[in-house]
Amino acid sequence: MLSSSNSEWFKDWFNSPYYHILYKNRSFVEADLFISNLANYFSFKKEDIILDLGCGKGRHSFSLNKYAERVIGLDLASESIKEANAIKGNALYPDFRVGDMRSFQIEFKFDYILNLFTSFGYFDSLVDNQNVIDTVAKHLEDEGVFVMDYLNSEKVRQNGPSEEMKVIDGIEFQLKKTIDANFVYKNIEFEVNSKKYNFTERVQLFEIESLQKMFEKSGFSVIENFGDYNLNPYFNDSDRMILVGKKETY
Ligand SMILES: C[S@@+](CC[C@H](N)C(=O)[O-])C[C@H]1O[C@@H](n2cnc3c(N)ncnc32)[C@H](O)[C@@H]1O
């Protein structure tokens, strides 16, 4: 059985073809709607430089590029970056790159850095989590903006554990969600050509206050907490937990 239960599970799973099959319906339309709401809210300008951190196949990056000319998408999964580049063709932007959000180095200072659709909270150590936010802060202009779109831990706890089966492209995925004090786990089991696979996604359940503290520790003031992609305010039972931090100038 091919399995991924190690602490760096995200390296194998997000780079596997089966991850892309399971989530193939992840919507470019949803991404477009969210980005157009953010564009209205922030009044993105053509000359803004924007980073989509943990961009996957780049659905938000393509959308961002309608508002700002220079958009960079960064992801650890080389297969996703390959697919994003294939969609892009010969255009200069979005400029997709392979890199680790904990330690990336990019030659630009950004006006906005966006970390969307729960592309955080995978790491074992709090130091790694803080490194991500520190590295973001280093890459922002003074008063630059960091948007983190994360799962809402309160709602995940309210919904509790679950099990379901999905058949996609002829593959039967058995999905089992469990929750403990600090993490939500999604166990994914399936079989292809008589070979059994088993992956477990593991995402940390941050309370809003602890994420806010991490932002502040890296030099951000939290200026907004949204609860969904229409940018309604955050409540305990909101669909999402979307933090907006502004880099303080000293
Ligand atoms: C849930 S997916 C979201 C992808 C994309 N933002 C979207 O909405 O389609 C999380 C992404 O984070 C990326 N990721 C995980 N760990 C990473 C790391 N250490 N550095 C950069 N990207 C990482 C994964 O490869 C994956 O593409």
PDB file of C-alpha atoms and ligand atoms in Angstrom:
ATOM      1  CA  MET A   1       0.000   0.000   0.000  1.00  0.00           C
ATOM      2  CA  LEU A   2       1.280   3.443  -0.891  1.00  0.00           C
ATOM      3  CA  SER A   3       0.604   5.664   2.052  1.00  0.00           C
ATOM      4  CA  SER A   4       1.529   9.045   3.326  1.00  0.00           C
ATOM      5  CA  SER A   5       1.253   9.349   7.077  1.00  0.00           C
ATOM      6  CA  ASN A   6       4.491  11.227   7.651  1.00  0.00           C
ATOM      7  CA  SER A   7       4.542  14.728   9.026  1.00  0.00           C
ATOM      8  CA  GLU A   8       5.408  16.200   5.594  1.00  0.00           C
ATOM      9  CA  TRP A   9       2.364  14.496   4.046  1.00  0.00           C
ATOM     10  CA  PHE A  10       1.581  17.586   1.965  1.00  0.00           C
ATOM     11  CA  LYS A  11       4.691  17.046  -0.213  1.00  0.00           C
ATOM     12  CA  ASP A  12       3.464  13.698  -1.600  1.00  0.00           C
ATOM     13  CA  TRP A  13      -0.296  14.159  -1.610  1.00  0.00           C
ATOM     14  CA  PHE A  14      -0.539  17.538  -3.339  1.00  0.00           C
ATOM     15  CA  ASN A  15       1.911  16.318  -5.970  1.00  0.00           C
ATOM     16  CA  SER A  16       0.006  13.102  -6.672  1.00  0.00           C
ATOM     17  CA  PRO A  17      -2.244  12.737  -9.748  1.00  0.00           C
ATOM     18  CA  TYR A  18      -4.974  11.363  -7.449  1.00  0.00           C
ATOM     19  CA  TYR A  19      -5.152  14.645  -5.506  1.00  0.00           C
ATOM     20  CA  HIS A  20      -6.008  16.376  -8.806  1.00  0.00           C
ATOM     21  CA  ILE A  21      -8.610  13.731  -9.652  1.00  0.00           C
ATOM     22  CA  LEU A  22     -10.308  13.930  -6.240  1.00  0.00           C
ATOM     23  CA  TYR A  23     -10.508  17.717  -6.367  1.00  0.00           C
ATOM     24  CA  LYS A  24     -10.961  18.146 -10.123  1.00  0.00           C
ATOM     25  CA  ASN A  25     -14.212  20.043  -9.600  1.00  0.00           C
ATOM     26  CA  ARG A  26     -12.490  22.731  -7.577  1.00  0.00           C
ATOM     27  CA  SER A  27     -13.969  25.696  -9.230  1.00  0.00           C
ATOM     28  CA  PHE A  28     -12.364  28.430 -11.304  1.00  0.00           C
ATOM     29  CA  VAL A  29     -15.781  30.173 -11.102  1.00  0.00           C
ATOM     30  CA  GLU A  30     -15.649  30.287  -7.290  1.00  0.00           C
ATOM     31  CA  ALA A  31     -12.077  31.634  -7.515  1.00  0.00           C
ATOM     32  CA  ASP A  32     -13.185  34.337  -9.975  1.00  0.00           C
ATOM     33  CA  LEU A  33     -16.009  35.453  -7.695  1.00  0.00           C
ATOM     34  CA  PHE A  34     -13.757  35.666  -4.627  1.00  0.00           C
ATOM     35  CA  ILE A  35     -11.033  37.546  -6.502  1.00  0.00           C
ATOM     36  CA  SER A  36     -13.516  40.001  -8.016  1.00  0.00           C
ATOM     37  CA  ASN A  37     -14.837  40.725  -4.500  1.00  0.00           C
ATOM     38  CA  LEU A  38     -11.286  41.259  -3.219  1.00  0.00           C
ATOM     39  CA  ALA A  39     -10.476  43.434  -6.261  1.00  0.00           C
ATOM     40  CA  ASN A  40     -13.465  45.661  -5.489  1.00  0.00           C
ATOM     41  CA  TYR A  41     -12.681  45.821  -1.813  1.00  0.00           C
ATOM     42  CA  PHE A  42      -8.978  46.680  -2.234  1.00  0.00           C
ATOM     43  CA  SER A  43      -9.270  48.498  -5.597  1.00  0.00           C
ATOM     44  CA  PHE A  44      -6.462  46.472  -7.192  1.00  0.00           C
ATOM     45  CA  LYS A  45      -4.459  48.498  -9.715  1.00  0.00           C
ATOM     46  CA  LYS A  46      -2.781  47.343 -12.937  1.00  0.00           C
ATOM     47  CA  GLU A  47       0.651  48.153 -11.493  1.00  0.00           C
ATOM     48  CA  ASP A  48       0.142  46.194  -8.252  1.00  0.00           C
ATOM     49  CA  ILE A  49       2.417  43.185  -7.799  1.00  0.00           C
ATOM     50  CA  ILE A  50       0.563  40.228  -6.283  1.00  0.00           C
ATOM     51  CA  LEU A  51       1.699  36.845  -4.978  1.00  0.00           C
ATOM     52  CA  ASP A  52      -0.648  33.833  -4.867  1.00  0.00           C
ATOM     53  CA  LEU A  53       1.084  31.759  -2.184  1.00  0.00           C
ATOM     54  CA  GLY A  54       0.170  28.063  -2.428  1.00  0.00           C
ATOM     55  CA  CYS A  55      -1.357  28.676  -5.855  1.00  0.00           C
ATOM     56  CA  GLY A  56      -2.005  25.044  -6.871  1.00  0.00           C
ATOM     57  CA  LYS A  57      -2.952  25.037 -10.552  1.00  0.00           C
ATOM     58  CA  GLY A  58      -3.309  28.799 -10.413  1.00  0.00           C
ATOM     59  CA  ARG A  59      -7.063  29.311 -10.489  1.00  0.00           C
ATOM     60  CA  HIS A  60      -6.803  32.484  -8.358  1.00  0.00           C
ATOM     61  CA  SER A  61      -3.630  33.669 -10.128  1.00  0.00           C
ATOM     62  CA  PHE A  62      -5.340  33.691 -13.524  1.00  0.00           C
ATOM     63  CA  SER A  63      -8.200  35.640 -12.074  1.00  0.00           C
ATOM     64  CA  LEU A  64      -5.872  38.114 -10.309  1.00  0.00           C
ATOM     65  CA  ASN A  65      -4.085  38.722 -13.596  1.00  0.00           C
ATOM     66  CA  LYS A  66      -7.245  40.380 -14.935  1.00  0.00           C
ATOM     67  CA  TYR A  67      -6.725  43.165 -12.395  1.00  0.00           C
ATOM     68  CA  ALA A  68      -2.951  43.335 -11.941  1.00  0.00           C
ATOM     69  CA  GLU A  69      -0.323  42.789 -14.619  1.00  0.00           C
ATOM     70  CA  ARG A  70       2.348  41.177 -12.484  1.00  0.00           C
ATOM     71  CA  VAL A  71       1.062  38.119 -10.637  1.00  0.00           C
ATOM     72  CA  ILE A  72       3.352  35.398  -9.307  1.00  0.00           C
ATOM     73  CA  GLY A  73       2.028  31.988  -8.233  1.00  0.00           C
ATOM     74  CA  LEU A  74       4.180  29.874  -5.930  1.00  0.00           C
ATOM     75  CA  ASP A  75       3.593  26.268  -4.890  1.00  0.00           C
ATOM     76  CA  LEU A  76       5.630  23.370  -3.562  1.00  0.00           C
ATOM     77  CA  ALA A  77       3.932  20.863  -5.880  1.00  0.00           C
ATOM     78  CA  SER A  78       5.888  20.813  -9.139  1.00  0.00           C
ATOM     79  CA  GLU A  79       3.076  18.888 -10.885  1.00  0.00           C
ATOM     80  CA  SER A  80       0.602  21.678 -10.108  1.00  0.00           C
ATOM     81  CA  ILE A  81       3.032  24.303 -11.371  1.00  0.00           C
ATOM     82  CA  LYS A  82       3.518  22.256 -14.559  1.00  0.00           C
ATOM     83  CA  GLU A  83      -0.262  22.208 -15.096  1.00  0.00           C
ATOM     84  CA  ALA A  84      -0.583  25.929 -14.347  1.00  0.00           C
ATOM     85  CA  ASN A  85       2.139  26.653 -16.914  1.00  0.00           C
ATOM     86  CA  ALA A  86       0.393  24.438 -19.459  1.00  0.00           C
ATOM     87  CA  ILE A  87      -2.857  26.412 -18.983  1.00  0.00           C
ATOM     88  CA  LYS A  88      -0.929  29.686 -19.261  1.00  0.00           C
ATOM     89  CA  GLY A  89       0.818  28.911 -22.553  1.00  0.00           C
ATOM     90  CA  ASN A  90       3.244  31.578 -23.791  1.00  0.00           C
ATOM     91  CA  ALA A  91       2.088  34.532 -21.689  1.00  0.00           C
ATOM     92  CA  LEU A  92       4.612  36.163 -19.356  1.00  0.00           C
ATOM     93  CA  TYR A  93       2.200  36.278 -16.402  1.00  0.00           C
ATOM     94  CA  PRO A  94       1.052  34.750 -14.157  1.00  0.00           C
ATOM     95  CA  ASP A  95       4.609  33.694 -13.486  1.00  0.00           C
ATOM     96  CA  PHE A  96       4.390  30.268 -11.802  1.00  0.00           C
ATOM     97  CA  ARG A  97       7.257  29.033  -9.652  1.00  0.00           C
ATOM     98  CA  VAL A  98       8.037  26.048  -7.445  1.00  0.00           C
ATOM     99  CA  GLY A  99       8.946  27.038  -3.889  1.00  0.00           C
ATOM    100  CA  ASP A 100       8.298  26.451  -0.206  1.00  0.00           C
ATOM    101  CA  MET A 101       6.126  29.024   1.568  1.00  0.00           C
ATOM    102  CA  ARG A 102       8.248  28.641   4.716  1.00  0.00           C
ATOM    103  CA  SER A 103      11.434  29.912   3.092  1.00  0.00           C
ATOM    104  CA  PHE A 104      10.804  31.314  -0.401  1.00  0.00           C
ATOM    105  CA  GLN A 105      12.910  34.100  -1.861  1.00  0.00           C
ATOM    106  CA  ILE A 106      11.448  36.202  -4.663  1.00  0.00           C
ATOM    107  CA  GLU A 107      13.055  39.310  -6.137  1.00  0.00           C
ATOM    108  CA  PHE A 108       9.871  41.438  -5.843  1.00  0.00           C
ATOM    109  CA  LYS A 109       8.346  43.374  -2.975  1.00  0.00           C
ATOM    110  CA  PHE A 110       4.620  42.717  -3.252  1.00  0.00           C
ATOM    111  CA  ASP A 111       1.621  44.973  -2.710  1.00  0.00           C
ATOM    112  CA  TYR A 112      -0.569  41.972  -1.843  1.00  0.00           C
ATOM    113  CA  ILE A 113       0.173  38.407  -0.835  1.00  0.00           C
ATOM    114  CA  LEU A 114      -2.780  36.029  -0.820  1.00  0.00           C
ATOM    115  CA  ASN A 115      -2.842  32.588   0.789  1.00  0.00           C
ATOM    116  CA  LEU A 116      -6.125  31.079  -0.320  1.00  0.00           C
ATOM    117  CA  PHE A 117      -8.290  28.046   0.241  1.00  0.00           C
ATOM    118  CA  THR A 118      -6.595  26.638   3.350  1.00  0.00           C
ATOM    119  CA  SER A 119      -3.042  26.610   2.015  1.00  0.00           C
ATOM    120  CA  PHE A 120      -1.609  26.753   5.541  1.00  0.00           C
ATOM    121  CA  GLY A 121      -1.630  24.804   8.810  1.00  0.00           C
ATOM    122  CA  TYR A 122       0.043  21.670   7.438  1.00  0.00           C
ATOM    123  CA  PHE A 123       3.211  21.854   9.464  1.00  0.00           C
ATOM    124  CA  ASP A 124       4.242  20.100  12.665  1.00  0.00           C
ATOM    125  CA  SER A 125       5.910  22.997  14.329  1.00  0.00           C
ATOM    126  CA  LEU A 126       4.633  26.412  15.290  1.00  0.00           C
ATOM    127  CA  VAL A 127       8.003  27.732  14.143  1.00  0.00           C
ATOM    128  CA  ASP A 128       7.238  26.606  10.578  1.00  0.00           C
ATOM    129  CA  ASN A 129       3.825  28.298  10.691  1.00  0.00           C
ATOM    130  CA  GLN A 130       5.360  31.517  11.955  1.00  0.00           C
ATOM    131  CA  ASN A 131       8.131  31.259   9.330  1.00  0.00           C
ATOM    132  CA  VAL A 132       5.471  31.406   6.618  1.00  0.00           C
ATOM    133  CA  ILE A 133       4.003  34.639   7.991  1.00  0.00           C
ATOM    134  CA  ASP A 134       7.478  36.116   8.625  1.00  0.00           C
ATOM    135  CA  THR A 135       8.519  35.292   5.048  1.00  0.00           C
ATOM    136  CA  VAL A 136       5.316  36.888   3.770  1.00  0.00           C
ATOM    137  CA  ALA A 137       6.034  40.053   5.798  1.00  0.00           C
ATOM    138  CA  LYS A 138       9.577  40.244   4.373  1.00  0.00           C
ATOM    139  CA  HIS A 139       8.198  40.164   0.826  1.00  0.00           C
ATOM    140  CA  LEU A 140       5.603  42.913   1.299  1.00  0.00           C
ATOM    141  CA  GLU A 141       5.923  46.630   0.713  1.00  0.00           C
ATOM    142  CA  ASP A 142       5.321  48.785   3.798  1.00  0.00           C
ATOM    143  CA  GLU A 143       1.550  48.800   4.360  1.00  0.00           C
ATOM    144  CA  GLY A 144       1.319  45.839   1.984  1.00  0.00           C
ATOM    145  CA  VAL A 145      -1.593  43.488   2.593  1.00  0.00           C
ATOM    146  CA  PHE A 146      -1.673  39.796   3.491  1.00  0.00           C
ATOM    147  CA  VAL A 147      -4.933  37.882   3.024  1.00  0.00           C
ATOM    148  CA  MET A 148      -5.251  34.416   4.532  1.00  0.00           C
ATOM    149  CA  ASP A 149      -8.356  32.425   3.618  1.00  0.00           C
ATOM    150  CA  TYR A 150      -8.548  29.551   6.088  1.00  0.00           C
ATOM    151  CA  LEU A 151     -11.067  26.968   7.238  1.00  0.00           C
ATOM    152  CA  ASN A 152     -13.191  28.082  10.177  1.00  0.00           C
ATOM    153  CA  SER A 153     -12.138  25.812  13.049  1.00  0.00           C
ATOM    154  CA  GLU A 154     -15.306  26.572  15.026  1.00  0.00           C
ATOM    155  CA  LYS A 155     -17.486  25.426  12.148  1.00  0.00           C
ATOM    156  CA  VAL A 156     -15.348  22.335  11.517  1.00  0.00           C
ATOM    157  CA  ARG A 157     -15.839  21.362  15.173  1.00  0.00           C
ATOM    158  CA  GLN A 158     -19.587  22.085  15.009  1.00  0.00           C
ATOM    159  CA  ASN A 159     -19.928  19.850  11.929  1.00  0.00           C
ATOM    160  CA  GLY A 160     -17.959  17.023  13.578  1.00  0.00           C
ATOM    161  CA  PRO A 161     -16.590  13.842  11.987  1.00  0.00           C
ATOM    162  CA  SER A 162     -17.982  12.390   8.767  1.00  0.00           C
ATOM    163  CA  GLU A 163     -17.569   9.593   6.246  1.00  0.00           C
ATOM    164  CA  GLU A 164     -18.413   9.543   2.559  1.00  0.00           C
ATOM    165  CA  MET A 165     -17.618   7.747  -0.672  1.00  0.00           C
ATOM    166  CA  LYS A 166     -17.042   9.519  -3.993  1.00  0.00           C
ATOM    167  CA  VAL A 167     -16.536   7.949  -7.395  1.00  0.00           C
ATOM    168  CA  ILE A 168     -14.505  10.157  -9.712  1.00  0.00           C
ATOM    169  CA  ASP A 169     -13.000   8.995 -13.023  1.00  0.00           C
ATOM    170  CA  GLY A 170     -13.910   5.446 -12.018  1.00  0.00           C
ATOM    171  CA  ILE A 171     -11.923   5.618  -8.760  1.00  0.00           C
ATOM    172  CA  GLU A 172     -13.815   4.931  -5.524  1.00  0.00           C
ATOM    173  CA  PHE A 173     -12.477   7.323  -2.884  1.00  0.00           C
ATOM    174  CA  GLN A 174     -13.359   6.475   0.741  1.00  0.00           C
ATOM    175  CA  LEU A 175     -13.136   9.686   2.739  1.00  0.00           C
ATOM    176  CA  LYS A 176     -13.147   9.831   6.514  1.00  0.00           C
ATOM    177  CA  LYS A 177     -12.940  13.085   8.469  1.00  0.00           C
ATOM    178  CA  THR A 178     -11.864  13.005  12.123  1.00  0.00           C
ATOM    179  CA  ILE A 179     -11.055  15.779  14.570  1.00  0.00           C
ATOM    180  CA  ASP A 180      -8.886  15.976  17.675  1.00  0.00           C
ATOM    181  CA  ALA A 181      -7.889  18.812  19.980  1.00  0.00           C
ATOM    182  CA  ASN A 182      -5.636  20.510  17.432  1.00  0.00           C
ATOM    183  CA  PHE A 183      -6.150  19.077  13.962  1.00  0.00           C
ATOM    184  CA  VAL A 184      -8.752  17.966  11.436  1.00  0.00           C
ATOM    185  CA  TYR A 185      -7.758  14.870   9.458  1.00  0.00           C
ATOM    186  CA  LYS A 186      -9.126  13.633   6.177  1.00  0.00           C
ATOM    187  CA  ASN A 187      -8.199  10.042   5.467  1.00  0.00           C
ATOM    188  CA  ILE A 188      -8.416   9.143   1.773  1.00  0.00           C
ATOM    189  CA  GLU A 189      -8.365   5.487   0.691  1.00  0.00           C
ATOM    190  CA  PHE A 190      -8.686   4.146  -2.833  1.00  0.00           C
ATOM    191  CA  GLU A 191      -7.472   1.409  -5.140  1.00  0.00           C
ATOM    192  CA  VAL A 192      -6.114   1.760  -8.680  1.00  0.00           C
ATOM    193  CA  ASN A 193      -5.050  -1.284 -10.774  1.00  0.00           C
ATOM    194  CA  SER A 194      -5.217  -3.485  -7.663  1.00  0.00           C
ATOM    195  CA  LYS A 195      -2.852  -1.163  -5.807  1.00  0.00           C
ATOM    196  CA  LYS A 196      -4.151   0.321  -2.560  1.00  0.00           C
ATOM    197  CA  TYR A 197      -3.429   3.944  -1.652  1.00  0.00           C
ATOM    198  CA  ASN A 198      -3.909   5.728   1.648  1.00  0.00           C
ATOM    199  CA  PHE A 199      -3.256   9.423   2.276  1.00  0.00           C
ATOM    200  CA  THR A 200      -4.148  11.589   5.242  1.00  0.00           C
ATOM    201  CA  GLU A 201      -4.564  15.345   4.990  1.00  0.00           C
ATOM    202  CA  ARG A 202      -3.930  17.023   8.315  1.00  0.00           C
ATOM    203  CA  VAL A 203      -4.760  20.669   8.931  1.00  0.00           C
ATOM    204  CA  GLN A 204      -4.342  22.572  12.176  1.00  0.00           C
ATOM    205  CA  LEU A 205      -7.460  23.988  13.842  1.00  0.00           C
ATOM    206  CA  PHE A 206      -6.501  27.540  14.760  1.00  0.00           C
ATOM    207  CA  GLU A 207      -8.822  29.724  16.788  1.00  0.00           C
ATOM    208  CA  ILE A 208      -9.153  33.135  15.185  1.00  0.00           C
ATOM    209  CA  GLU A 209      -7.323  34.763  18.114  1.00  0.00           C
ATOM    210  CA  SER A 210      -4.252  32.552  17.696  1.00  0.00           C
ATOM    211  CA  LEU A 211      -3.985  33.319  13.978  1.00  0.00           C
ATOM    212  CA  GLN A 212      -4.383  37.024  14.768  1.00  0.00           C
ATOM    213  CA  LYS A 213      -1.536  36.746  17.319  1.00  0.00           C
ATOM    214  CA  MET A 214       0.695  35.062  14.731  1.00  0.00           C
ATOM    215  CA  PHE A 215      -0.016  37.903  12.292  1.00  0.00           C
ATOM    216  CA  GLU A 216       0.851  40.477  14.950  1.00  0.00           C
ATOM    217  CA  LYS A 217       4.062  38.638  15.867  1.00  0.00           C
ATOM    218  CA  SER A 218       5.222  39.017  12.254  1.00  0.00           C
ATOM    219  CA  GLY A 219       4.457  42.748  12.233  1.00  0.00           C
ATOM    220  CA  PHE A 220       0.907  42.860  10.851  1.00  0.00           C
ATOM    221  CA  SER A 221      -2.118  44.619  12.235  1.00  0.00           C
ATOM    222  CA  VAL A 222      -5.268  42.650  11.508  1.00  0.00           C
ATOM    223  CA  ILE A 223      -7.631  45.087   9.798  1.00  0.00           C
ATOM    224  CA  GLU A 224     -10.493  42.760   8.781  1.00  0.00           C
ATOM    225  CA  ASN A 225     -11.956  39.340   9.538  1.00  0.00           C
ATOM    226  CA  PHE A 226     -14.272  38.114   6.783  1.00  0.00           C
ATOM    227  CA  GLY A 227     -16.436  34.991   7.024  1.00  0.00           C
ATOM    228  CA  ASP A 228     -17.045  34.060   3.396  1.00  0.00           C
ATOM    229  CA  TYR A 229     -16.153  34.752  -0.228  1.00  0.00           C
ATOM    230  CA  ASN A 230     -18.729  37.549  -0.399  1.00  0.00           C
ATOM    231  CA  LEU A 231     -16.714  39.278   2.324  1.00  0.00           C
ATOM    232  CA  ASN A 232     -19.442  39.183   4.954  1.00  0.00           C
ATOM    233  CA  PRO A 233     -18.170  39.624   8.543  1.00  0.00           C
ATOM    234  CA  TYR A 234     -16.747  36.621  10.420  1.00  0.00           C
ATOM    235  CA  PHE A 235     -18.914  34.766  12.937  1.00  0.00           C
ATOM    236  CA  ASN A 236     -18.340  31.482  14.816  1.00  0.00           C
ATOM    237  CA  ASP A 237     -20.407  29.600  12.250  1.00  0.00           C
ATOM    238  CA  SER A 238     -19.065  31.341   9.120  1.00  0.00           C
ATOM    239  CA  ASP A 239     -18.052  29.168   6.189  1.00  0.00           C
ATOM    240  CA  ARG A 240     -14.521  30.571   6.126  1.00  0.00           C
ATOM    241  CA  MET A 241     -12.111  32.500   8.332  1.00  0.00           C
ATOM    242  CA  ILE A 242     -10.459  35.179   6.177  1.00  0.00           C
ATOM    243  CA  LEU A 243      -7.912  37.412   7.889  1.00  0.00           C
ATOM    244  CA  VAL A 244      -6.603  40.606   6.354  1.00  0.00           C
ATOM    245  CA  GLY A 245      -3.319  41.909   7.773  1.00  0.00           C
ATOM    246  CA  LYS A 246      -1.601  45.171   6.931  1.00  0.00           C
ATOM    247  CA  LYS A 247       2.179  45.304   7.306  1.00  0.00           C
ATOM    248  CA  GLU A 248       3.002  47.899   9.933  1.00  0.00           C
ATOM    249  CA  THR A 249       5.653  50.492   9.195  1.00  0.00           C
ATOM    250  CA  TYR A 250       8.057  51.300  11.990  1.00  0.00           C
TER     251      TYR A 250
HETATM  252  C1  LIG B   1      -5.692  23.186  -0.571  1.00  0.00           C
HETATM  253  S1  LIG B   1      -4.538  23.478  -1.826  1.00  0.00           S
HETATM  254  C2  LIG B   1      -5.078  25.032  -2.455  1.00  0.00           C
HETATM  255  C3  LIG B   1      -4.479  25.393  -3.786  1.00  0.00           C
HETATM  256  C4  LIG B   1      -4.959  26.703  -4.401  1.00  0.00           C
HETATM  257  N1  LIG B   1      -4.748  27.841  -3.507  1.00  0.00           N
HETATM  258  C5  LIG B   1      -6.423  26.619  -4.798  1.00  0.00           C
HETATM  259  O1  LIG B   1      -7.254  27.229  -4.140  1.00  0.00           O
HETATM  260  O2  LIG B   1      -6.731  25.914  -5.777  1.00  0.00           O
HETATM  261  C6  LIG B   1      -3.085  23.866  -0.906  1.00  0.00           C
HETATM  262  C7  LIG B   1      -1.847  24.132  -1.743  1.00  0.00           C
HETATM  263  O3  LIG B   1      -0.756  24.473  -0.878  1.00  0.00           O
HETATM  264  C8  LIG B   1       0.427  23.916  -1.429  1.00  0.00           C
HETATM  265  N2  LIG B   1       1.454  23.752  -0.391  1.00  0.00           N
HETATM  266  C9  LIG B   1       1.476  22.890   0.651  1.00  0.00           C
HETATM  267  N3  LIG B   1       2.581  23.053   1.379  1.00  0.00           N
HETATM  268  C10 LIG B   1       3.283  24.021   0.778  1.00  0.00           C
HETATM  269  C11 LIG B   1       4.529  24.654   1.067  1.00  0.00           C
HETATM  270  N4  LIG B   1       5.266  24.279   2.131  1.00  0.00           N
HETATM  271  N5  LIG B   1       4.953  25.638   0.258  1.00  0.00           N
HETATM  272  C12 LIG B   1       4.225  26.024  -0.839  1.00  0.00           C
HETATM  273  N6  LIG B   1       3.042  25.466  -1.163  1.00  0.00           N
HETATM  274  C13 LIG B   1       2.574  24.481  -0.360  1.00  0.00           C
HETATM  275  C14 LIG B   1      -0.046  22.571  -1.975  1.00  0.00           C
HETATM  276  O4  LIG B   1       0.878  22.010  -2.882  1.00  0.00           O
HETATM  277  C15 LIG B   1      -1.396  22.933  -2.569  1.00  0.00           C
HETATM  278  O5  LIG B   1      -1.294  23.296  -3.923  1.00  0.00           O
END
